[in-house]
Amino acid sequence: MEPRSLFGKILMHTIIIVLVLIWVVPTLGMLISSFRPASEVLNTGWWTVFKSPLEVTHLTMENYDTVVERAGMGLAFRNTFIIASLGTLIPVTAAALAAFGFSNLNFWGKKIMFGIIIGLIVVPLQMTFIPVLRIYHQIGLSGTFLGVWLAHTAYGLPFAVFMLHNFFSALPRDLFEAAYIDGASVFSTFFRIALPLSVPAIASLVIFQFLWVWNDLLVSLIYLGGTRDVAPLTVRLASLVGSYGQDWHLLTAAAFISIVVPVVVFLGLQRYFVRGILAGSIKS
Amino acid sequence: MKKGLTVLLGLCLVVAGSFLYSNVTMAQGQVTVLGVWGGSEEDAFMEMVRPFEEETGIEVLYEGTRDLPTVLTTRIEAGNPPDVVHLTGPGLLRDLLARDAVFDISEFMDMDKFTAEFDETWIDLARGDDDGVYGVFISADLKSLIWYSPPRFEEYGYEIPETWDELMELSDQMVEDGFRPWSIGLESGAASGWPGTDWIEDILLRTAGPEVYDKWIFHEIPWTSPEVKEAFELFGQIARDPNYVYGGPVAVLTMDFGDAADPLFTDPPRALMHRQASFITSFIEDRHPDLVSGEDYDFFPFPPINPEHGNPMMGAADMMSMTNDTPEARALMEYLASAEAQEIWVNKLGKLGVNTEIDPDAYPDELTLRMAETLHEAPEFRFDASDSMPAAVGSGAFWEGILNYVGGDDLDEVLEYIESVAQETY
């Protein structure tokens, strides 16, 4: 190997390692803080544990105990799971069907309808709170999981349709024509050809939508409310802290509990993710 | 593939169906409460209402969010308000009154008992323009307090100052002895600056008097008036002077308000006095579990400045109002006003009681009891002005102005900026 390219490689790797460290250090600090007792978190920085790395007695599970016990994490986890699972499934299913229609079927007003849906991407969701909540209140949907699912579906659909439409449009049309000639209906074309081919795109859409719903605080707070029986993790976590910001040290432990599932989902679907991001970017 | 998807969709529908009716919110025998409390405050609130739940069989559903104004206005606009709401200041109450979203409790409460148990001040603060009473105070925080360490004062022979001049002489003496007299911390996340507004309020209340203070709240005097300017200048004398304040203006701007009492307890002390509300005790307890309240840390009242106006006290308080007129909400309001409920509340949180019938033994320690007595003996009480002003000024331009002024901006420019926001708002 030439010395110059070796030097280049070392430089490149150093830069990457530094960048990675910049990203990882805050998370590491949070992880260490989550195991430290309250009085120490408030008085000294997390890096002080490295001064005496062998004294593990400084570390405690107390924060995790308090969070699980006080916040009623089990119930909150269940609620978040109910919200996030269908809050992801409904919009992704609807978006796949809609995107397929927009890209492969011909019907009157298709372009205008597609334009309207894409235009909805730029509507800030905060604008919709009062009118939607008013309707929900009248038909008895406020404070129900169904209401939150529908809200997440509506907020997630425009982007989901847009993304999948680009992907479906990039699939070779000959595939579908061949299927039609063999006598396949529109539905079987969708289920047997379009869907299996679009797994990477759908997987990355699932990650996007799932993370957004999992992390959402505002939509749940408005439509669902913060009472214990329905409140998701994010709402419970926010109320761990007192009105003057007391007890913030508990947030470190709470944050780690809440990121477990998203991390698992991300790692599980990661191999689709990069492929999916490129979905529809090149039209052959 | 097709079969799998059908099964999955079917499953979703079943799950959806089963949860659809599992959580209908407003059933008989429930009352919903919206507040800003979280953590141990939420626990204390639930403990306070437990006897009520046991006695009446009414279930209290508490919901806590620090974004209370946003959530509350959205729900009210949508016709879906909580039954009882916790308000942090008269500013928010006036907002609700303007929306016609809050109910007069004097229509159903035993007003003879109510007026006997509460000082006129606390009833007047909840009064609307139509003379109705729109809220019940459950506790207060006294803000006109200066914290110090009695062992240190004894060690160096310092006396508790009785007037502002004595306070400044004491500060000079401390500087001479090689100390920084004050510790101030203004950082508080998105609410940074509020501890400084308390300083201005305490000073203005004592230099110009309660009447001017009230006019200032309602913007009947401009921010550029000499009274307001003087209050800022007196505050600036301390907060902008690196000799007077620990770490100079930079530390004032960057230190978290919760950490700001810490310099009093280091060895040697980095500062000797700290002006903060009664709730700072819980922060001191968390950080320094080995300090004894009343012995290792104590308070003296913010001293009078202009003898003409005496020594009025300034503070904040927690008010409960009724935003839905149901029998359950009425029952809860009556309970919250009782000494029985407030005893539990002050005992758990070390807040200061408002109901005059509260048993002094209910307070968790002697220090809290003394703060409560200081509050009740005060000749005049005024609510925190920044919490009483419209949000754009009181929790917007005012906070910003404090930070800019301490940061070194010209005072006239700062005041003109706040005035311009005030003129757009009122």
PDB file of N, CA and C in Angstrom, chain A residues 95-168:
ATOM      1  N   ALA A  95     -51.533   3.541   3.063  1.00  0.00           N
ATOM      2  CA  ALA A  95     -50.654   4.246   2.135  1.00  0.00           C
ATOM      3  C   ALA A  95     -50.213   3.331   1.002  1.00  0.00           C
ATOM      4  N   ALA A  96     -49.962   2.042   1.310  1.00  0.00           N
ATOM      5  CA  ALA A  96     -49.527   1.123   0.252  1.00  0.00           C
ATOM      6  C   ALA A  96     -50.625   0.975  -0.796  1.00  0.00           C
ATOM      7  N   LEU A  97     -51.862   0.791  -0.349  1.00  0.00           N
ATOM      8  CA  LEU A  97     -52.976   0.651  -1.290  1.00  0.00           C
ATOM      9  C   LEU A  97     -53.155   1.921  -2.107  1.00  0.00           C
ATOM     10  N   ALA A  98     -53.130   3.055  -1.423  1.00  0.00           N
ATOM     11  CA  ALA A  98     -53.343   4.322  -2.121  1.00  0.00           C
ATOM     12  C   ALA A  98     -52.229   4.593  -3.119  1.00  0.00           C
ATOM     13  N   ALA A  99     -50.990   4.357  -2.707  1.00  0.00           N
ATOM     14  CA  ALA A  99     -49.856   4.645  -3.580  1.00  0.00           C
ATOM     15  C   ALA A  99     -49.887   3.760  -4.816  1.00  0.00           C
ATOM     16  N   PHE A 100     -50.311   2.505  -4.613  1.00  0.00           N
ATOM     17  CA  PHE A 100     -50.403   1.605  -5.760  1.00  0.00           C
ATOM     18  C   PHE A 100     -51.447   2.129  -6.745  1.00  0.00           C
ATOM     19  N   GLY A 101     -52.561   2.553  -6.223  1.00  0.00           N
ATOM     20  CA  GLY A 101     -53.607   3.115  -7.072  1.00  0.00           C
ATOM     21  C   GLY A 101     -53.107   4.319  -7.848  1.00  0.00           C
ATOM     22  N   PHE A 102     -52.432   5.204  -7.152  1.00  0.00           N
ATOM     23  CA  PHE A 102     -51.973   6.427  -7.812  1.00  0.00           C
ATOM     24  C   PHE A 102     -50.919   6.147  -8.871  1.00  0.00           C
ATOM     25  N   SER A 103     -50.125   5.103  -8.668  1.00  0.00           N
ATOM     26  CA  SER A 103     -49.041   4.902  -9.619  1.00  0.00           C
ATOM     27  C   SER A 103     -49.444   3.975 -10.769  1.00  0.00           C
ATOM     28  N   ASN A 104     -50.431   3.071 -10.560  1.00  0.00           N
ATOM     29  CA  ASN A 104     -50.699   2.087 -11.606  1.00  0.00           C
ATOM     30  C   ASN A 104     -52.111   2.080 -12.177  1.00  0.00           C
ATOM     31  N   LEU A 105     -53.005   2.823 -11.596  1.00  0.00           N
ATOM     32  CA  LEU A 105     -54.363   2.835 -12.127  1.00  0.00           C
ATOM     33  C   LEU A 105     -54.633   4.182 -12.775  1.00  0.00           C
ATOM     34  N   ASN A 106     -55.582   4.190 -13.687  1.00  0.00           N
ATOM     35  CA  ASN A 106     -55.976   5.448 -14.295  1.00  0.00           C
ATOM     36  C   ASN A 106     -57.416   5.732 -13.928  1.00  0.00           C
ATOM     37  N   PHE A 107     -57.651   6.860 -13.331  1.00  0.00           N
ATOM     38  CA  PHE A 107     -59.030   7.247 -13.029  1.00  0.00           C
ATOM     39  C   PHE A 107     -59.135   8.757 -13.075  1.00  0.00           C
ATOM     40  N   TRP A 108     -60.350   9.231 -13.109  1.00  0.00           N
ATOM     41  CA  TRP A 108     -60.574  10.661 -13.293  1.00  0.00           C
ATOM     42  C   TRP A 108     -60.111  11.455 -12.065  1.00  0.00           C
ATOM     43  N   GLY A 109     -59.419  12.535 -12.284  1.00  0.00           N
ATOM     44  CA  GLY A 109     -59.012  13.404 -11.177  1.00  0.00           C
ATOM     45  C   GLY A 109     -57.816  12.889 -10.399  1.00  0.00           C
ATOM     46  N   LYS A 110     -57.117  11.907 -10.962  1.00  0.00           N
ATOM     47  CA  LYS A 110     -56.005  11.298 -10.238  1.00  0.00           C
ATOM     48  C   LYS A 110     -54.926  12.315  -9.865  1.00  0.00           C
ATOM     49  N   LYS A 111     -54.559  13.154 -10.852  1.00  0.00           N
ATOM     50  CA  LYS A 111     -53.466  14.098 -10.576  1.00  0.00           C
ATOM     51  C   LYS A 111     -53.856  15.117  -9.525  1.00  0.00           C
ATOM     52  N   ILE A 112     -55.112  15.597  -9.615  1.00  0.00           N
ATOM     53  CA  ILE A 112     -55.556  16.601  -8.638  1.00  0.00           C
ATOM     54  C   ILE A 112     -55.573  15.999  -7.236  1.00  0.00           C
ATOM     55  N   MET A 113     -56.118  14.774  -7.124  1.00  0.00           N
ATOM     56  CA  MET A 113     -56.187  14.135  -5.813  1.00  0.00           C
ATOM     57  C   MET A 113     -54.784  13.902  -5.245  1.00  0.00           C
ATOM     58  N   PHE A 114     -53.882  13.457  -6.118  1.00  0.00           N
ATOM     59  CA  PHE A 114     -52.514  13.214  -5.659  1.00  0.00           C
ATOM     60  C   PHE A 114     -51.892  14.534  -5.197  1.00  0.00           C
ATOM     61  N   GLY A 115     -52.135  15.579  -5.972  1.00  0.00           N
ATOM     62  CA  GLY A 115     -51.605  16.896  -5.609  1.00  0.00           C
ATOM     63  C   GLY A 115     -52.104  17.337  -4.252  1.00  0.00           C
ATOM     64  N   ILE A 116     -53.395  17.111  -3.993  1.00  0.00           N
ATOM     65  CA  ILE A 116     -53.959  17.521  -2.697  1.00  0.00           C
ATOM     66  C   ILE A 116     -53.282  16.750  -1.566  1.00  0.00           C
ATOM     67  N   ILE A 117     -53.126  15.435  -1.770  1.00  0.00           N
ATOM     68  CA  ILE A 117     -52.512  14.612  -0.713  1.00  0.00           C
ATOM     69  C   ILE A 117     -51.085  15.064  -0.430  1.00  0.00           C
ATOM     70  N   ILE A 118     -50.325  15.311  -1.499  1.00  0.00           N
ATOM     71  CA  ILE A 118     -48.948  15.757  -1.302  1.00  0.00           C
ATOM     72  C   ILE A 118     -48.924  17.122  -0.627  1.00  0.00           C
ATOM     73  N   GLY A 119     -49.873  17.981  -1.021  1.00  0.00           N
ATOM     74  CA  GLY A 119     -49.940  19.316  -0.420  1.00  0.00           C
ATOM     75  C   GLY A 119     -50.144  19.259   1.082  1.00  0.00           C
ATOM     76  N   LEU A 120     -50.831  18.196   1.548  1.00  0.00           N
ATOM     77  CA  LEU A 120     -51.110  18.085   2.984  1.00  0.00           C
ATOM     78  C   LEU A 120     -49.845  17.890   3.808  1.00  0.00           C
ATOM     79  N   ILE A 121     -48.742  17.488   3.149  1.00  0.00           N
ATOM     80  CA  ILE A 121     -47.494  17.310   3.894  1.00  0.00           C
ATOM     81  C   ILE A 121     -47.097  18.591   4.617  1.00  0.00           C
ATOM     82  N   VAL A 122     -47.397  19.737   4.007  1.00  0.00           N
ATOM     83  CA  VAL A 122     -46.920  20.992   4.590  1.00  0.00           C
ATOM     84  C   VAL A 122     -47.882  21.577   5.615  1.00  0.00           C
ATOM     85  N   VAL A 123     -49.024  20.944   5.855  1.00  0.00           N
ATOM     86  CA  VAL A 123     -49.947  21.494   6.860  1.00  0.00           C
ATOM     87  C   VAL A 123     -49.409  21.161   8.254  1.00  0.00           C
ATOM     88  N   PRO A 124     -49.132  22.181   9.090  1.00  0.00           N
ATOM     89  CA  PRO A 124     -48.636  21.880  10.438  1.00  0.00           C
ATOM     90  C   PRO A 124     -49.743  21.211  11.252  1.00  0.00           C
ATOM     91  N   LEU A 125     -49.395  20.110  11.922  1.00  0.00           N
ATOM     92  CA  LEU A 125     -50.457  19.363  12.585  1.00  0.00           C
ATOM     93  C   LEU A 125     -51.063  20.137  13.749  1.00  0.00           C
ATOM     94  N   GLN A 126     -50.310  21.113  14.308  1.00  0.00           N
ATOM     95  CA  GLN A 126     -50.849  21.903  15.410  1.00  0.00           C
ATOM     96  C   GLN A 126     -52.125  22.641  15.007  1.00  0.00           C
ATOM     97  N   MET A 127     -52.222  22.992  13.700  1.00  0.00           N
ATOM     98  CA  MET A 127     -53.395  23.724  13.234  1.00  0.00           C
ATOM     99  C   MET A 127     -54.671  22.906  13.339  1.00  0.00           C
ATOM    100  N   THR A 128     -54.526  21.580  13.348  1.00  0.00           N
ATOM    101  CA  THR A 128     -55.708  20.737  13.265  1.00  0.00           C
ATOM    102  C   THR A 128     -56.264  20.378  14.642  1.00  0.00           C
ATOM    103  N   PHE A 129     -55.517  20.680  15.706  1.00  0.00           N
ATOM    104  CA  PHE A 129     -55.911  20.183  17.029  1.00  0.00           C
ATOM    105  C   PHE A 129     -57.332  20.573  17.427  1.00  0.00           C
ATOM    106  N   ILE A 130     -57.616  21.868  17.380  1.00  0.00           N
ATOM    107  CA  ILE A 130     -58.903  22.318  17.911  1.00  0.00           C
ATOM    108  C   ILE A 130     -60.072  21.791  17.075  1.00  0.00           C
ATOM    109  N   PRO A 131     -60.065  21.973  15.737  1.00  0.00           N
ATOM    110  CA  PRO A 131     -61.212  21.436  14.975  1.00  0.00           C
ATOM    111  C   PRO A 131     -61.377  19.920  15.108  1.00  0.00           C
ATOM    112  N   VAL A 132     -60.266  19.187  15.043  1.00  0.00           N
ATOM    113  CA  VAL A 132     -60.380  17.729  15.120  1.00  0.00           C
ATOM    114  C   VAL A 132     -60.875  17.295  16.497  1.00  0.00           C
ATOM    115  N   LEU A 133     -60.325  17.950  17.543  1.00  0.00           N
ATOM    116  CA  LEU A 133     -60.739  17.573  18.900  1.00  0.00           C
ATOM    117  C   LEU A 133     -62.226  17.871  19.106  1.00  0.00           C
ATOM    118  N   ARG A 134     -62.697  18.941  18.486  1.00  0.00           N
ATOM    119  CA  ARG A 134     -64.112  19.297  18.598  1.00  0.00           C
ATOM    120  C   ARG A 134     -64.981  18.186  17.987  1.00  0.00           C
ATOM    121  N   ILE A 135     -64.570  17.716  16.806  1.00  0.00           N
ATOM    122  CA  ILE A 135     -65.319  16.626  16.159  1.00  0.00           C
ATOM    123  C   ILE A 135     -65.230  15.361  17.011  1.00  0.00           C
ATOM    124  N   TYR A 136     -64.027  15.048  17.482  1.00  0.00           N
ATOM    125  CA  TYR A 136     -63.835  13.854  18.313  1.00  0.00           C
ATOM    126  C   TYR A 136     -64.756  13.900  19.532  1.00  0.00           C
ATOM    127  N   HIS A 137     -64.830  15.087  20.143  1.00  0.00           N
ATOM    128  CA  HIS A 137     -65.639  15.219  21.342  1.00  0.00           C
ATOM    129  C   HIS A 137     -67.108  14.928  21.036  1.00  0.00           C
ATOM    130  N   GLN A 138     -67.564  15.417  19.868  1.00  0.00           N
ATOM    131  CA  GLN A 138     -68.966  15.218  19.512  1.00  0.00           C
ATOM    132  C   GLN A 138     -69.286  13.761  19.224  1.00  0.00           C
ATOM    133  N   ILE A 139     -68.377  13.042  18.585  1.00  0.00           N
ATOM    134  CA  ILE A 139     -68.680  11.651  18.248  1.00  0.00           C
ATOM    135  C   ILE A 139     -68.068  10.682  19.258  1.00  0.00           C
ATOM    136  N   GLY A 140     -67.567  11.202  20.384  1.00  0.00           N
ATOM    137  CA  GLY A 140     -67.118  10.330  21.458  1.00  0.00           C
ATOM    138  C   GLY A 140     -65.793   9.635  21.209  1.00  0.00           C
ATOM    139  N   LEU A 141     -64.934  10.248  20.409  1.00  0.00           N
ATOM    140  CA  LEU A 141     -63.641   9.607  20.132  1.00  0.00           C
ATOM    141  C   LEU A 141     -62.503  10.159  20.989  1.00  0.00           C
ATOM    142  N   SER A 142     -62.752  11.283  21.680  1.00  0.00           N
ATOM    143  CA  SER A 142     -61.641  11.846  22.461  1.00  0.00           C
ATOM    144  C   SER A 142     -61.366  10.952  23.655  1.00  0.00           C
ATOM    145  N   GLY A 143     -60.097  10.731  23.934  1.00  0.00           N
ATOM    146  CA  GLY A 143     -59.724   9.860  25.041  1.00  0.00           C
ATOM    147  C   GLY A 143     -59.788   8.383  24.689  1.00  0.00           C
ATOM    148  N   THR A 144     -59.950   8.045  23.411  1.00  0.00           N
ATOM    149  CA  THR A 144     -59.948   6.627  23.029  1.00  0.00           C
ATOM    150  C   THR A 144     -58.731   6.338  22.148  1.00  0.00           C
ATOM    151  N   PHE A 145     -58.301   5.080  22.178  1.00  0.00           N
ATOM    152  CA  PHE A 145     -57.171   4.700  21.329  1.00  0.00           C
ATOM    153  C   PHE A 145     -57.521   4.842  19.855  1.00  0.00           C
ATOM    154  N   LEU A 146     -58.772   4.523  19.502  1.00  0.00           N
ATOM    155  CA  LEU A 146     -59.171   4.625  18.099  1.00  0.00           C
ATOM    156  C   LEU A 146     -58.930   6.046  17.575  1.00  0.00           C
ATOM    157  N   GLY A 147     -59.264   7.026  18.408  1.00  0.00           N
ATOM    158  CA  GLY A 147     -59.070   8.411  18.002  1.00  0.00           C
ATOM    159  C   GLY A 147     -57.615   8.722  17.713  1.00  0.00           C
ATOM    160  N   VAL A 148     -56.720   8.218  18.566  1.00  0.00           N
ATOM    161  CA  VAL A 148     -55.290   8.484  18.363  1.00  0.00           C
ATOM    162  C   VAL A 148     -54.784   7.757  17.121  1.00  0.00           C
ATOM    163  N   TRP A 149     -55.268   6.501  16.919  1.00  0.00           N
ATOM    164  CA  TRP A 149     -54.847   5.786  15.704  1.00  0.00           C
ATOM    165  C   TRP A 149     -55.231   6.564  14.459  1.00  0.00           C
ATOM    166  N   LEU A 150     -56.485   7.037  14.448  1.00  0.00           N
ATOM    167  CA  LEU A 150     -56.950   7.770  13.268  1.00  0.00           C
ATOM    168  C   LEU A 150     -56.140   9.047  13.086  1.00  0.00           C
ATOM    169  N   ALA A 151     -55.817   9.723  14.203  1.00  0.00           N
ATOM    170  CA  ALA A 151     -55.040  10.954  14.100  1.00  0.00           C
ATOM    171  C   ALA A 151     -53.656  10.664  13.519  1.00  0.00           C
ATOM    172  N   HIS A 152     -52.996   9.621  14.051  1.00  0.00           N
ATOM    173  CA  HIS A 152     -51.667   9.296  13.534  1.00  0.00           C
ATOM    174  C   HIS A 152     -51.744   8.862  12.079  1.00  0.00           C
ATOM    175  N   THR A 153     -52.811   8.158  11.725  1.00  0.00           N
ATOM    176  CA  THR A 153     -52.984   7.750  10.327  1.00  0.00           C
ATOM    177  C   THR A 153     -53.062   8.977   9.437  1.00  0.00           C
ATOM    178  N   ALA A 154     -53.900   9.932   9.852  1.00  0.00           N
ATOM    179  CA  ALA A 154     -54.084  11.118   9.023  1.00  0.00           C
ATOM    180  C   ALA A 154     -52.800  11.926   8.921  1.00  0.00           C
ATOM    181  N   TYR A 155     -52.073  12.051  10.041  1.00  0.00           N
ATOM    182  CA  TYR A 155     -50.853  12.851  10.002  1.00  0.00           C
ATOM    183  C   TYR A 155     -49.737  12.143   9.225  1.00  0.00           C
ATOM    184  N   GLY A 156     -49.750  10.793   9.250  1.00  0.00           N
ATOM    185  CA  GLY A 156     -48.673  10.061   8.598  1.00  0.00           C
ATOM    186  C   GLY A 156     -48.915   9.790   7.126  1.00  0.00           C
ATOM    187  N   LEU A 157     -50.196   9.749   6.712  1.00  0.00           N
ATOM    188  CA  LEU A 157     -50.511   9.322   5.345  1.00  0.00           C
ATOM    189  C   LEU A 157     -49.864  10.129   4.222  1.00  0.00           C
ATOM    190  N   PRO A 158     -49.934  11.459   4.229  1.00  0.00           N
ATOM    191  CA  PRO A 158     -49.415  12.172   3.055  1.00  0.00           C
ATOM    192  C   PRO A 158     -47.978  11.796   2.710  1.00  0.00           C
ATOM    193  N   PHE A 159     -47.116  11.798   3.740  1.00  0.00           N
ATOM    194  CA  PHE A 159     -45.723  11.454   3.464  1.00  0.00           C
ATOM    195  C   PHE A 159     -45.599  10.001   3.026  1.00  0.00           C
ATOM    196  N   ALA A 160     -46.355   9.101   3.678  1.00  0.00           N
ATOM    197  CA  ALA A 160     -46.269   7.679   3.352  1.00  0.00           C
ATOM    198  C   ALA A 160     -46.708   7.426   1.906  1.00  0.00           C
ATOM    199  N   VAL A 161     -47.795   8.055   1.506  1.00  0.00           N
ATOM    200  CA  VAL A 161     -48.277   7.890   0.129  1.00  0.00           C
ATOM    201  C   VAL A 161     -47.233   8.404  -0.857  1.00  0.00           C
ATOM    202  N   PHE A 162     -46.682   9.547  -0.554  1.00  0.00           N
ATOM    203  CA  PHE A 162     -45.675  10.156  -1.412  1.00  0.00           C
ATOM    204  C   PHE A 162     -44.480   9.217  -1.600  1.00  0.00           C
ATOM    205  N   MET A 163     -43.988   8.690  -0.476  1.00  0.00           N
ATOM    206  CA  MET A 163     -42.798   7.854  -0.532  1.00  0.00           C
ATOM    207  C   MET A 163     -43.060   6.563  -1.297  1.00  0.00           C
ATOM    208  N   LEU A 164     -44.170   5.892  -1.002  1.00  0.00           N
ATOM    209  CA  LEU A 164     -44.444   4.617  -1.656  1.00  0.00           C
ATOM    210  C   LEU A 164     -44.823   4.821  -3.122  1.00  0.00           C
ATOM    211  N   HIS A 165     -45.472   5.938  -3.420  1.00  0.00           N
ATOM    212  CA  HIS A 165     -45.824   6.219  -4.809  1.00  0.00           C
ATOM    213  C   HIS A 165     -44.568   6.290  -5.665  1.00  0.00           C
ATOM    214  N   ASN A 166     -43.550   6.987  -5.169  1.00  0.00           N
ATOM    215  CA  ASN A 166     -42.292   7.073  -5.901  1.00  0.00           C
ATOM    216  C   ASN A 166     -41.695   5.688  -6.112  1.00  0.00           C
ATOM    217  N   PHE A 167     -41.799   4.847  -5.090  1.00  0.00           N
ATOM    218  CA  PHE A 167     -41.223   3.515  -5.213  1.00  0.00           C
ATOM    219  C   PHE A 167     -41.984   2.672  -6.235  1.00  0.00           C
ATOM    220  N   PHE A 168     -43.305   2.691  -6.134  1.00  0.00           N
ATOM    221  CA  PHE A 168     -44.109   1.891  -7.077  1.00  0.00           C
ATOM    222  C   PHE A 168     -43.909   2.368  -8.508  1.00  0.00           C
TER     223      PHE A 168
END
